[in-house]
XYZ file of C-alpha atoms in Angstrom:
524
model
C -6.361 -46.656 -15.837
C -2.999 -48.158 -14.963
C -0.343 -46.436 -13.826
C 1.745 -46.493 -17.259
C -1.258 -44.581 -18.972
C -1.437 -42.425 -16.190
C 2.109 -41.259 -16.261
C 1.126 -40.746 -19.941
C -1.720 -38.946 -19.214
C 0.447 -36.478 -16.739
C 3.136 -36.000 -19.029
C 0.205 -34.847 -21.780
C -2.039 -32.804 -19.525
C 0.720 -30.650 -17.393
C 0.418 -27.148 -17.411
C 3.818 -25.092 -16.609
C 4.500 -21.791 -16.189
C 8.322 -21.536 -15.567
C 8.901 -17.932 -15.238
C 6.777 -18.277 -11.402
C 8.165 -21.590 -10.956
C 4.238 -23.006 -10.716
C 2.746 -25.960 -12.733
C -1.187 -27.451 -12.474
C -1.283 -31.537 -12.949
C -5.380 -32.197 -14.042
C -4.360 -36.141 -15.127
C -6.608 -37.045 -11.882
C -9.965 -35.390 -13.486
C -12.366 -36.784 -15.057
C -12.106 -35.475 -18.528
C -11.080 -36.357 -22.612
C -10.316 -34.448 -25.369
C -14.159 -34.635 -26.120
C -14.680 -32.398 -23.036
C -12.059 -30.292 -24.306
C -13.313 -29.695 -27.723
C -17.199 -29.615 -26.868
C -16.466 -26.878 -24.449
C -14.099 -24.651 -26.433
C -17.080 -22.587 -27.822
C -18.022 -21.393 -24.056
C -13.967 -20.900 -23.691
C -13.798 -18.724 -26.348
C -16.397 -16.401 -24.880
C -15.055 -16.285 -21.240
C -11.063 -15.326 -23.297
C -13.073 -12.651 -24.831
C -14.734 -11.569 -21.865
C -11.796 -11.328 -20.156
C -10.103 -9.466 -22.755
C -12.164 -6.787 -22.485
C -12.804 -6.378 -18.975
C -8.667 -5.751 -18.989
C -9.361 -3.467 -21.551
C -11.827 -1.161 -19.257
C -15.280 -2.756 -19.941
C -17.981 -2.479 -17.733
C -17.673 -5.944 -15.924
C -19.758 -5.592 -13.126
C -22.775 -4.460 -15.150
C -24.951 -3.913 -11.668
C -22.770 -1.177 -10.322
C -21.976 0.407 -13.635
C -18.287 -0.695 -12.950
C -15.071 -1.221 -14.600
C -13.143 -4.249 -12.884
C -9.328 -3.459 -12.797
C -7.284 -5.497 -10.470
C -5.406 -6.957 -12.928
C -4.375 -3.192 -13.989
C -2.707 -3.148 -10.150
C 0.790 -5.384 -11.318
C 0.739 -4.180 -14.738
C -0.181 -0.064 -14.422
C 0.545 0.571 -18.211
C -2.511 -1.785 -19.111
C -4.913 0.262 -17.256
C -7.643 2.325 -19.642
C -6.576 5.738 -19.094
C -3.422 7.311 -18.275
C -4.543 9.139 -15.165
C -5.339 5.831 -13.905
C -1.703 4.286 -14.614
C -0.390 7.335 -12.876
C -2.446 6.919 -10.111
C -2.004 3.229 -9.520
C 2.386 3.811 -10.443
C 1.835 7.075 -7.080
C -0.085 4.673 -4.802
C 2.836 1.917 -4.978
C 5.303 4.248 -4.335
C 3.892 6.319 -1.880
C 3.215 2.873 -0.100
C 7.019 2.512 -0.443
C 8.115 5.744 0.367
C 5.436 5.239 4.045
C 7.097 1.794 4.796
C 10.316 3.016 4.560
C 10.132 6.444 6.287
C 8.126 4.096 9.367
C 11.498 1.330 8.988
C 13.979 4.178 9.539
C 11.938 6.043 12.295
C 11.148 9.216 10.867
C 7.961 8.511 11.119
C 8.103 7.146 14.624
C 4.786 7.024 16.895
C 3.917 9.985 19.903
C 6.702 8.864 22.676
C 8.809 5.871 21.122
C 11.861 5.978 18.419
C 10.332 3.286 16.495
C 6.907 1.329 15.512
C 7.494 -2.046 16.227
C 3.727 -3.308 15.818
C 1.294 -3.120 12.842
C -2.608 -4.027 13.773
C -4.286 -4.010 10.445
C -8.106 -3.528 11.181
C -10.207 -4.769 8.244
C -12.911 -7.280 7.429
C -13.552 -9.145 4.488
C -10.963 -8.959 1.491
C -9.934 -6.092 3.541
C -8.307 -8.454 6.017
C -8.296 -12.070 4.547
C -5.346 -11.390 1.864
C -3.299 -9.391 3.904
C -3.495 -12.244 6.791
C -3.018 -14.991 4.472
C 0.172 -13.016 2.898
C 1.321 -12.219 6.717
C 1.742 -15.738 7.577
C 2.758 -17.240 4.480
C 5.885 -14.470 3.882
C 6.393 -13.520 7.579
C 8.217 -14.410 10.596
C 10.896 -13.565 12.820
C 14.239 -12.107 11.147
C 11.679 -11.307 8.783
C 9.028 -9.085 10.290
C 9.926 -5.265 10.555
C 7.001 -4.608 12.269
C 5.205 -7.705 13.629
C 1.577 -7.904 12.380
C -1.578 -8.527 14.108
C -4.667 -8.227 12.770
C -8.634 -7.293 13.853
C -11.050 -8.722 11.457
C -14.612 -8.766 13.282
C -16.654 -6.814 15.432
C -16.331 -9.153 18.404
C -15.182 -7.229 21.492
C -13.608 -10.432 23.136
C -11.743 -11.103 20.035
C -10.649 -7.147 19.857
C -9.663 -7.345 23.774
C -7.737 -10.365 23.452
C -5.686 -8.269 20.495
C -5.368 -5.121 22.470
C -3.917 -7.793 25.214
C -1.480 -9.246 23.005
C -0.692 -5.695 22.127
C -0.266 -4.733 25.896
C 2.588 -2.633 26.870
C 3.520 -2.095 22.535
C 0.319 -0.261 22.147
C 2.354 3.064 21.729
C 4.320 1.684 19.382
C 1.772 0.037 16.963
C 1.013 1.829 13.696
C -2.700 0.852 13.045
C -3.959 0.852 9.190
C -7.799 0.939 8.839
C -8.876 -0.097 5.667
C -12.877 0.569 4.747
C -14.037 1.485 1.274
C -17.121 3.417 2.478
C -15.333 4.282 6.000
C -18.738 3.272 7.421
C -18.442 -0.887 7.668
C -19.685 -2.007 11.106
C -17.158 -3.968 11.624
C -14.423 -2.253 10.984
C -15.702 0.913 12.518
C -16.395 -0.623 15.520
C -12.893 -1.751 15.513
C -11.350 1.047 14.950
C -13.621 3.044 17.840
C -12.207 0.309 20.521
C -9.120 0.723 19.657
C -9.005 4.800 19.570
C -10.097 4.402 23.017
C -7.582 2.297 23.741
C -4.531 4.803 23.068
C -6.782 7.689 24.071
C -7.149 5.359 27.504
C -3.133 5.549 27.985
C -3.129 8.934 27.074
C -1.906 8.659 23.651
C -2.904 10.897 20.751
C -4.533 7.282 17.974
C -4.140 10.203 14.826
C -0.104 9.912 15.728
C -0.600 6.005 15.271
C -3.145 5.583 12.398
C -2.929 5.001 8.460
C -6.155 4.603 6.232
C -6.892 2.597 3.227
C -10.625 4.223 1.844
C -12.748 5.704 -0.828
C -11.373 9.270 -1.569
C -14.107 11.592 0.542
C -15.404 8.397 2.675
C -16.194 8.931 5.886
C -12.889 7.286 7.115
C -10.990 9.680 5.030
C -12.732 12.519 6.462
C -11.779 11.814 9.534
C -8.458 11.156 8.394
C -8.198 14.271 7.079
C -10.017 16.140 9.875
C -7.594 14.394 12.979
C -4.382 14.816 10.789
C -3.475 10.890 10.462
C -0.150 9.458 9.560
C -0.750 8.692 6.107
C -4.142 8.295 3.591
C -3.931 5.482 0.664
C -7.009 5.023 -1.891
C -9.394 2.090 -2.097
C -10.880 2.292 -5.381
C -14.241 1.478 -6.518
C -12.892 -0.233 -9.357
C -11.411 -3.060 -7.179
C -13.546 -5.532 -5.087
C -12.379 -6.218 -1.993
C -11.635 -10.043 -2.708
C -9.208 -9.197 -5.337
C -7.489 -6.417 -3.529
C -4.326 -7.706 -2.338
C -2.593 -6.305 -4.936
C -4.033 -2.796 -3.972
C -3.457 -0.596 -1.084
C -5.362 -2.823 1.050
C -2.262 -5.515 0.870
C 0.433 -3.606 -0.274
C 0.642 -0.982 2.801
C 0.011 -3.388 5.608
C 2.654 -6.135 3.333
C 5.487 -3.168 3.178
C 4.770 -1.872 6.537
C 5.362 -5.727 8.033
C 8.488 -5.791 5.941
C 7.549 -7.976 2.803
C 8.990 -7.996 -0.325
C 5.381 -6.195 -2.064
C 7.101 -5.789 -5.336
C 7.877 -9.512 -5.950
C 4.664 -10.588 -5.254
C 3.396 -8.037 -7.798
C 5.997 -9.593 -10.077
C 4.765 -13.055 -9.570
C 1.362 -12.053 -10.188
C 2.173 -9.741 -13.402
C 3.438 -12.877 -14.431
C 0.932 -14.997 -14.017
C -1.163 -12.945 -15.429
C 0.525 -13.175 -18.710
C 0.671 -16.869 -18.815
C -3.407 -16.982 -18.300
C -4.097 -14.780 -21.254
C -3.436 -17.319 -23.650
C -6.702 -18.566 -25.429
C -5.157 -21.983 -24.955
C -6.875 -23.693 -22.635
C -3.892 -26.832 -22.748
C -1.589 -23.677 -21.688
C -3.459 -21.103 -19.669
C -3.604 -22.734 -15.944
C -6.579 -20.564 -14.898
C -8.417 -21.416 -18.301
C -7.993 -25.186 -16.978
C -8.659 -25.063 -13.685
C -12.009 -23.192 -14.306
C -12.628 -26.067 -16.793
C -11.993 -28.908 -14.254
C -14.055 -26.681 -11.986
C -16.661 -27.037 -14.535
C -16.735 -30.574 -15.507
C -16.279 -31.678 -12.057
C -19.797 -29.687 -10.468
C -21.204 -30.046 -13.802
C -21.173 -26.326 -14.486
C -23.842 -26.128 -11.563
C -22.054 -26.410 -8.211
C -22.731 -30.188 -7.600
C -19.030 -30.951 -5.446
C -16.956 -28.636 -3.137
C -13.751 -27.601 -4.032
C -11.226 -28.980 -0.730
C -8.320 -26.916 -0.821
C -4.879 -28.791 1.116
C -2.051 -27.052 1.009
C 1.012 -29.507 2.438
C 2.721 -26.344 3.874
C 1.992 -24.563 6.904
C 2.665 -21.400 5.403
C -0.192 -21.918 3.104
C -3.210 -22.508 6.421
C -4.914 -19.562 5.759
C -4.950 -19.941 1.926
C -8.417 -21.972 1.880
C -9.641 -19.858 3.943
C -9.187 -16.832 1.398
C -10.169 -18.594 -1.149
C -13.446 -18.987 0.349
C -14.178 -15.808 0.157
C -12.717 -15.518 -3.838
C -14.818 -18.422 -5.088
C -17.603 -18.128 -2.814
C -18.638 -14.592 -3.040
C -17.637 -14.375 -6.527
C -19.486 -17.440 -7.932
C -22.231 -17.938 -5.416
C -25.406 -16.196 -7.119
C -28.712 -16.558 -7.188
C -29.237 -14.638 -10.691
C -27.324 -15.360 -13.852
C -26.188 -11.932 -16.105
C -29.556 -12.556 -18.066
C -31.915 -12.492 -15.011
C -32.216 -16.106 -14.870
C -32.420 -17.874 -11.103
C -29.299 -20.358 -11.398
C -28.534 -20.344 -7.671
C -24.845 -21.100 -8.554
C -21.552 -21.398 -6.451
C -18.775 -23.670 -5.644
C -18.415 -24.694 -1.785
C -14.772 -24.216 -0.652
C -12.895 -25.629 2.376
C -9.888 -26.419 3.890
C -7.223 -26.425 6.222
C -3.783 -28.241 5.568
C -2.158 -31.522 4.896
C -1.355 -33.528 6.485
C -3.174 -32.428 9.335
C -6.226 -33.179 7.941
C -5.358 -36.978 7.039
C -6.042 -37.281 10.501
C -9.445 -35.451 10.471
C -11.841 -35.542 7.557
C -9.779 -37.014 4.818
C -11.392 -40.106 5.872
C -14.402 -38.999 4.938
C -12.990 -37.984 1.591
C -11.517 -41.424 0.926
C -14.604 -43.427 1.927
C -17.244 -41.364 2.560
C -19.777 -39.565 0.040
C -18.122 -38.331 -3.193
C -19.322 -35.061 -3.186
C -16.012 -33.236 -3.796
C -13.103 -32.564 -5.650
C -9.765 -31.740 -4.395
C -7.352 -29.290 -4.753
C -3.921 -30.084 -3.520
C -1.022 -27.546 -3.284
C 2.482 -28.987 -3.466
C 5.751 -27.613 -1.998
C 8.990 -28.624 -3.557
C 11.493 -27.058 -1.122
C 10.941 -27.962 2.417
C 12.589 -25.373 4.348
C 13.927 -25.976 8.289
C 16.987 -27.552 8.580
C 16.717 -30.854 7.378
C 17.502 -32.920 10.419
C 16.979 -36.680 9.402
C 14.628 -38.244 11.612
C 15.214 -41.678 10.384
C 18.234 -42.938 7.516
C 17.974 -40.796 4.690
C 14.098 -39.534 5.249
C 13.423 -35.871 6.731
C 10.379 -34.165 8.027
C 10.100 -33.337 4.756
C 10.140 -36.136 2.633
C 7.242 -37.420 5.378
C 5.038 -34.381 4.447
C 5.844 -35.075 0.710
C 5.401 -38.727 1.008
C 1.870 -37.958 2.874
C 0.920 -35.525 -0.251
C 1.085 -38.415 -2.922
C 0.457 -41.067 -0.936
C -3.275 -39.142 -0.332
C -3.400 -38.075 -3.695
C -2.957 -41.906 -4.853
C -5.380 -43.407 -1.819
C -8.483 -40.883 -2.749
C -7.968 -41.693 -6.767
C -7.812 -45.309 -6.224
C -11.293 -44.954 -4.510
C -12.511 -42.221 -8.203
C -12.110 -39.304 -6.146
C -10.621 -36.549 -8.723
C -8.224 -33.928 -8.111
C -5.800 -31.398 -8.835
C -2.198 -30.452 -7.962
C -0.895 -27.255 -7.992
C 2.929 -27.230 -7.504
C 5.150 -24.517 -6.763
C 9.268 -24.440 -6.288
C 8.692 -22.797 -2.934
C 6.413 -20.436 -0.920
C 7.996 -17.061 -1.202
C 6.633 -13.459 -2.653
C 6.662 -14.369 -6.287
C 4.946 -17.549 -5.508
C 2.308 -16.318 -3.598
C 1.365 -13.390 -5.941
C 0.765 -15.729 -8.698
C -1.378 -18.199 -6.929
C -3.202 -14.929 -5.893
C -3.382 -14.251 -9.561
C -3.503 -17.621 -10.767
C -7.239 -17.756 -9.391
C -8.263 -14.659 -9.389
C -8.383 -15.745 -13.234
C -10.024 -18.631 -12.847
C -12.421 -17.594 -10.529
C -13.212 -14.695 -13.585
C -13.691 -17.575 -16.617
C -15.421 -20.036 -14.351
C -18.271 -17.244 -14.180
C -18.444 -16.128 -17.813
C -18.871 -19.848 -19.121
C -21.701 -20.329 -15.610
C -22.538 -16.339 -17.189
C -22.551 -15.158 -13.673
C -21.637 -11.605 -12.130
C -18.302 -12.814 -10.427
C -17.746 -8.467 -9.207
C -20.758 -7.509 -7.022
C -22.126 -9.686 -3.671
C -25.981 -8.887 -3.599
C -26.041 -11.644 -0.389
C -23.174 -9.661 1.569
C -25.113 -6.339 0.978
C -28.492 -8.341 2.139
C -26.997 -9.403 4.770
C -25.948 -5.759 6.231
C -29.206 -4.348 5.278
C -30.410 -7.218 7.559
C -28.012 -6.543 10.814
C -29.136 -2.537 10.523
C -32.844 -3.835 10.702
C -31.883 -5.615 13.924
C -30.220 -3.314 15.374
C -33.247 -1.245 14.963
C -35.277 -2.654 16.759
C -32.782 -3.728 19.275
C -32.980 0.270 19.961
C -36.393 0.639 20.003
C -36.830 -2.278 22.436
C -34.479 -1.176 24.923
C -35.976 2.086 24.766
C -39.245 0.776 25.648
C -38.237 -1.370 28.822
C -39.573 -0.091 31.955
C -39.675 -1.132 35.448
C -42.041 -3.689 34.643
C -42.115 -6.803 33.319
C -43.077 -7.142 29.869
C -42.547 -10.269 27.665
C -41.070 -10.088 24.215
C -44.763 -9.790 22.689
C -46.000 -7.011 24.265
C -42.463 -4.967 23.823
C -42.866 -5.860 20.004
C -46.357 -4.663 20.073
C -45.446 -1.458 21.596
C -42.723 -0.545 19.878
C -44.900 -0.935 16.310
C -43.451 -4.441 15.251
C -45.656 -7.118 16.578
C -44.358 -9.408 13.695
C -41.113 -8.870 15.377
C -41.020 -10.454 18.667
C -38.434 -13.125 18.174
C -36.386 -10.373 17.230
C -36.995 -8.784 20.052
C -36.842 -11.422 22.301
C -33.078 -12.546 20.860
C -31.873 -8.897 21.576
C -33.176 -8.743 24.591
C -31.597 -12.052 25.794
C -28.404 -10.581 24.413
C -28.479 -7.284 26.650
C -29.534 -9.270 29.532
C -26.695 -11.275 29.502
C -24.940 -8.245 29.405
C -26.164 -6.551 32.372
C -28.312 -3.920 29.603
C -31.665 -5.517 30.323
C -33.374 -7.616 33.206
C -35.092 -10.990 32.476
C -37.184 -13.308 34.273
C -37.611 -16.439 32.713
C -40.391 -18.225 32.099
C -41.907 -21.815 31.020
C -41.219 -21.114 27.333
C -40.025 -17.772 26.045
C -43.064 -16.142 24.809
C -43.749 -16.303 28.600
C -39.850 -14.456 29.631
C -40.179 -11.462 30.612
C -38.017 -8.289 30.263
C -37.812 -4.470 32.176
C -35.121 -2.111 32.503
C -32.206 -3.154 34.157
């Protein structure tokens, strides 16, 4: 194709949506109006699908669930008044929090002011609110400067608290758990409590909860007489809860503009109900998602954003597309074992990592590109009449033209700029397409069988890690005859990894031996 019919081809197959300022250019995809047509039928479906999940439909059939995040920017579409109410209260109690912490009358136990927020989460509990911290925030921005506890490694919590350091008593902590009994962030939160109860501070004077209404997080809550309480309904899955509690309180709290991210995504939302495919950006991208893996997962989806504002959006997306679309059973019972691979990091970074790879390597991708109009900074000219900027830009298509030259395919998002409005309809933009993408694969895009097999795993472990230590003694025994005595003899790697792990810990005492069935273990 020459670059004449291209141009024609761009100028046919560009999607707009002006009200968000956001368009989606597909001319670099391998597709024709044949595709288009012969896939219309399977369109059709996921449109109607989608219709009436908005409309209160059970849409995550294995829970019994309704599946209403797209109720959380548009309250009066919900099924049920008490719901609109309840979503309408939540915003505005999140509000009505922010700005009573902003003006100090809610102040922590011996300063005037919060001047911290540590958001402790995991998940979609702490991947949107992160990604919308560092796209939106920044000095003469922040109100309360974020920071953020997503794991349950204690060097990774230390090196928090020590960033924290001498602001500890005046950081507002929000713990957000739907169940209130996540490892991770439990564990979390327990370090930290000890932390302010270590320098003598009261943590209920300091803490905020996102959680299930009578979780065990809200009991406690309740019980220790926190700051605030905000809801974390069953109805929204954690991926797509940005536009809940879970992003809104830590967003407001930080000093965002909440309500204009909401806006952009209301919008987008309209624009991807049309049952136009040629019009509804999500309906296409989940179509070039389709045609490019062949409706079975057969590329990754690269996500490069040229802004640095936009580093940690690949990385939420990764959880969006991968836990969503990544199942091993279709909604008929059938073993599909679908997904899409995502990665990413930014451009153009990255033309000096693995895009070589992706311009001569093996063509087992597609790519998503994200494209900035307004550069932001200052605009210096580093050389006659070219900025920073029109380097970055000039990287972008320059990329772009390099990987389709060579049949790589891809797709450009662009947006005016990276502010609220923008970045709550990208949110929205594919949480949509993420949600037709799996009714025309006729997967369960709401519920994460792995993630729960996963947990029930890490409990089984940690089961026997207490059952091994228990049984240590003052002599030596290897990992065998620990396993054996403890019941599990078909567990002694298991045994012999935790034991390893407390040893290097100072919990257990190991002598090693030629191989490690020979290692032993005793009490330390």
């Amino acid at each position: 194709m020459n670059a004449q019919e291209l141009w024609k081809r761009y100028q046919r197959t560009l999607c707009q949506v002006a009200s968000v300022g956001v368009s989606l250019d597909v001319s670099r995809m391998a597709f024709d109006d044949a595709d288009l047509e012969r896939m219309k039928p399977a369109l059709d479906r996921a449109f109607a699908a989608m219709d009436e999940l908005e409309k209160g439909a059970i849409a995550n059939p294995d829970e019994n669930r309704m599946v209403g995040h797209y109720w959380l920017r548009a309250p009066e579409l919900a099924p049920t008044s008490d719901l609109t109410d309840e979503i309408a209260r939540t915003l505005a109690a999140a509000v009505d929090f922010a700005a009573q912490v902003h003006s100090g009358a809610i102040k922590p136990q011996r300063k005037p002011r919060f001047t911290r927020m540590l958001s402790i989460g995991i998940g979609g509990s702490a991947l949107g609110p992160m990604f919308v911290a560092d796209a939106l925030g920044g000095p003469g921005i922040d109100k309360l400067q974020p920071h953020f506890i997503d794991n349950t490694d204690p060097d990774g919590i230390a090196r928090e608290v020590a960033r924290l350091g001498a602001n500890l008593d005046e950081t507002l902590v929000v713990v957000m758990s739907k169940s209130g009994g996540t490892p991770e962030t439990r564990n979390g939160m327990l370090v930290i409590a000890e932390a302010y109860r270590a320098a003598g501070l009261d943590f209920a004077k300091h803490a905020a909860a996102v959680t299930g209404d009578g979780s065990k997080l809200d009991q406690a809550a309740v019980k220790e007489g926190w700051l605030a309480r905000f809801p974390m309904w069953d109805w929204v899955g954690g991926r797509t809860s940005e536009t809940s509690a879970v992003g809104l309180v830590p967003g407001l709290l930080q000093g965002l503009d909440m309500t204009a991210l909401l806006e952009g995504a209301a919008d987008m939302d309209k624009a991807t109900r049309a049952h136009d495919a040629a019009k509804n950006p999500a309906a296409l991208l989940a179509l070039m998602w389709f045609l490019a893996t062949d409706g079975k997962g057969r590329k990754d989806m690269v996500v490069l954003p040229y802004k640095d504002r936009l580093l940690l959006f690949s990385r939420y997306l990764q959880q969006l597309v991968m836990e969503s679309l990544g199942k091993r059973l279709d909604l008929d019972g059938n073993r599909v074992d679908q997904g899409i691979s995502v990665y990413g990091n930014k451009g153009s970074t990255d033309q000096h990592a693995y895009v070589q790879q992706l311009r001569d390597g093996v063509n087992n991708f597609f790519l998503t590109f994200v494209r900035v109009l307004e550069d932001g900074g200052d605009g210096v000219e580093v050389e006659p009449g070219a900025t920073p900027g029109d380097y970055l830009h000039g990287f972008l298509l320059g990329t772009r033209e390099a990987l389709f030259a060579n049949d790589r395919q891809s797709v450009t998002i662009t947006v005016t700029r990276v502010d609220a409005r923008t970045v709550g309809a990208l949110i929205a933009l594919f949480e949509r397409a993420v949600g037709l993408y799996a009714s025309l694969v006729n997967v369960n895009a709401y519920h994460q069988p792995g993630v729960e097999a996963g947990k029930k795993a890490a409990a089984e472990v940690l089961a026997i890690q207490d059952k091994a230590a228990s049984a240590l003694s003052a002599t030596p025994h290897t990992a065998d005859q620990i396993a054996a005595a403890v019941g599990a003899p078909e567990a002694a790697e298991a045994v012999y990894l935790v034991l390893e792990h407390l040893a290097a810990n100072g919990r257990a005492r190991v002598t090693p031996g030629e191989h490690p069935g020979a290692t032993t273990f005793q009490a330390p």
